[in-house]
């Protein structure tokens, strides 16, 4: 029994940033990469299923589409458990939207044949909320998005999940397996990796593949394989906020004054 | 390819408000380029919803009877894919709702339609559609185009377009689709826990804390600050997910909307869309954040760039 967990290195802006010359993205010099917050939760969920099973019964495999640096994300996962990861990258993949990323992941999944696939609900840089369900479409598998509770034992033919809806409402449903689930924050309490785990992860195996290795053509990935294309990025105008300057004491004094006026008027 | 198709949504017997917002967004595009506007209603008994989406500017309401009354992902996908095949709209718009997060990417991927999620701006450049959405945690806007795509599916951000009003005179038609076998089965809804005495949706003055407060031990000092100021304590999601405050104090999409709030002080909250969904309507938002680029400042009336602990400490002196 195997669970494949799709994980992504998201890009966060430095405090200062500039757009690239073509205006289609941020200059990479101003970006820092880290594992998507949601992926800590989905990997944790996979770890728990693995640990609940017998020795060697459940294998978990983190997979990412990204350049060399994305190994950091895989190792962050492997430091907590799992023996190997998979990373797919080559230049043609640059410019892929979530649909093209999903197409690549589908090929890996067809090769690995897991019993369950987890992805994050969304990514904290671009908030697409698209990749996981696009994977399900490519595979033709049952799927559920924004899952914040999972009842499942290896070998089951269906699972019970909760979908977190708007306003704190939840829907409890059963889902046929194998399935693709996108995992929501709060489903569990992700662990921290131990120092020993971090050290061990350095020598764990990461298989690196190109889109060609997976039988995909150049047209399947990058901008050609995408459902949209970035036209340009723009830095939005600042809002109308009145900025309160000064020392913390001066700022607090002004806030207190505003609050008292508004409360008095209410 | 022509026409705009809106898919409306409902839950527990109510049309979702975002359905009417999406119709408004569609009308805006229709005003730029005249084309028929269709609204699909999917339910076991679509009649009630059909009359509710009959608003000004809607040309046709398409009733689709599904096996279940409530949302079921496979039925939605099958119905929408076959409706698009038959009607060949150039644009399909749905709410950026949790339900749509489940079906919209699947519909787009199956049909290889153009796709963009969480769109809050739409316009034509000549004949080409341009959709605007956010990038890098709301700090930058990303404009997308859809070269070569005859149909484009968009999920539309909530609380951006003003819901359409006014009675319409749409013609009403029925549409049948060949049912997909369902792979999920609805068991029940679970209602959120109530907060007893504390109902943040009724509070007029809110002090909300976010991940910027760093540690659980720090929660108490902000509860005290809120008390002496006569404010109700609220929080962003990570604080509730960590169990530092109960869920009923969470503001936002999956928490509560602070519907009665007049003054909202946000301490160490970045301003994600999901948080803002619950508070961006508040007339007096005071944001305190150390990051001058934090998107919370884009909706605040007053902004303080600084360390929240220092400012809170000083603030206390004015109320004790
Ligand atoms: C389906 C779904 C539903 C969701 N529902 C909700 C919801 O209802 N409510 C909600 O809040 N979120 C919700 N989220 C989560 C949301 O996407 C964000 O992850 C969350 O809002 C971030 O919370 P935050 O602003 O506290 O944390 P962060 O985004 O981490 O921001 C922390 C901020 O604190 C500032 N800061 C740090 N230290 C200091 C300091 N010493 N002084 C001053 N400032 C400091 C930082 O600059 C930063 O801006 C939902 C997500 C999904 C996918
Ligand atoms: N490049 C990638 N490699 C692997 N998984 C990815 C990648 N991009 C997105 N995902 C998955 O999709 C989730 C985020 O979805 P999205 O918001 O569509 O980008 C992440 O949590 C991952 O599970």
PDB file of C-alpha atoms in Angstrom, chain A residues 8 10 36 38 98 121-131, chain B residues 96 101 115-119 133-138 142 155 157 272-274:
ATOM      1  CA  UNK A   8       5.454  22.280  -3.612  1.00  0.00           C
ATOM      2  CA  UNK A  10       6.314  28.105  -2.743  1.00  0.00           C
ATOM      3  CA  UNK A  36       3.865  25.119   1.134  1.00  0.00           C
ATOM      4  CA  UNK A  38      -0.563  22.889   3.420  1.00  0.00           C
ATOM      5  CA  UNK A  98      -1.130  23.968 -12.338  1.00  0.00           C
ATOM      6  CA  UNK A 121      -5.755  22.531  -0.675  1.00  0.00           C
ATOM      7  CA  UNK A 122      -3.931  25.504  -2.118  1.00  0.00           C
ATOM      8  CA  UNK A 123      -0.506  27.049  -2.325  1.00  0.00           C
ATOM      9  CA  UNK A 124       0.245  30.078  -0.213  1.00  0.00           C
ATOM     10  CA  UNK A 125       2.013  32.009  -2.989  1.00  0.00           C
ATOM     11  CA  UNK A 126      -0.531  31.915  -5.825  1.00  0.00           C
ATOM     12  CA  UNK A 127      -3.595  30.331  -4.194  1.00  0.00           C
ATOM     13  CA  UNK A 128      -4.610  28.450  -7.323  1.00  0.00           C
ATOM     14  CA  UNK A 129      -6.484  25.661  -5.497  1.00  0.00           C
ATOM     15  CA  UNK A 130      -6.271  23.756  -8.752  1.00  0.00           C
ATOM     16  CA  UNK A 131      -3.440  21.221  -8.892  1.00  0.00           C
TER      17      UNK A 131
ATOM     18  CA  UNK B  96     -14.712  30.547  -6.106  1.00  0.00           C
ATOM     19  CA  UNK B 101     -12.615  24.077  -5.722  1.00  0.00           C
ATOM     20  CA  UNK B 115      -8.886  28.285 -16.731  1.00  0.00           C
ATOM     21  CA  UNK B 116      -8.208  30.813 -14.006  1.00  0.00           C
ATOM     22  CA  UNK B 117      -9.200  30.597 -10.352  1.00  0.00           C
ATOM     23  CA  UNK B 118      -9.979  33.284  -7.795  1.00  0.00           C
ATOM     24  CA  UNK B 119     -10.445  35.982 -10.419  1.00  0.00           C
ATOM     25  CA  UNK B 133      -6.040  37.431  -9.890  1.00  0.00           C
ATOM     26  CA  UNK B 134      -3.588  37.791  -7.030  1.00  0.00           C
ATOM     27  CA  UNK B 135      -0.056  36.455  -6.750  1.00  0.00           C
ATOM     28  CA  UNK B 136       2.463  36.263  -3.913  1.00  0.00           C
ATOM     29  CA  UNK B 137       0.021  36.368  -1.033  1.00  0.00           C
ATOM     30  CA  UNK B 138      -2.007  39.251  -2.490  1.00  0.00           C
ATOM     31  CA  UNK B 142      -1.316  38.665 -12.085  1.00  0.00           C
ATOM     32  CA  UNK B 155     -13.879  30.944 -10.665  1.00  0.00           C
ATOM     33  CA  UNK B 157     -13.667  35.735  -5.970  1.00  0.00           C
ATOM     34  CA  UNK B 272      -5.243  36.640   3.308  1.00  0.00           C
ATOM     35  CA  UNK B 273      -8.382  36.622   1.154  1.00  0.00           C
ATOM     36  CA  UNK B 274      -9.936  34.089   3.452  1.00  0.00           C
TER      37      UNK B 274
END
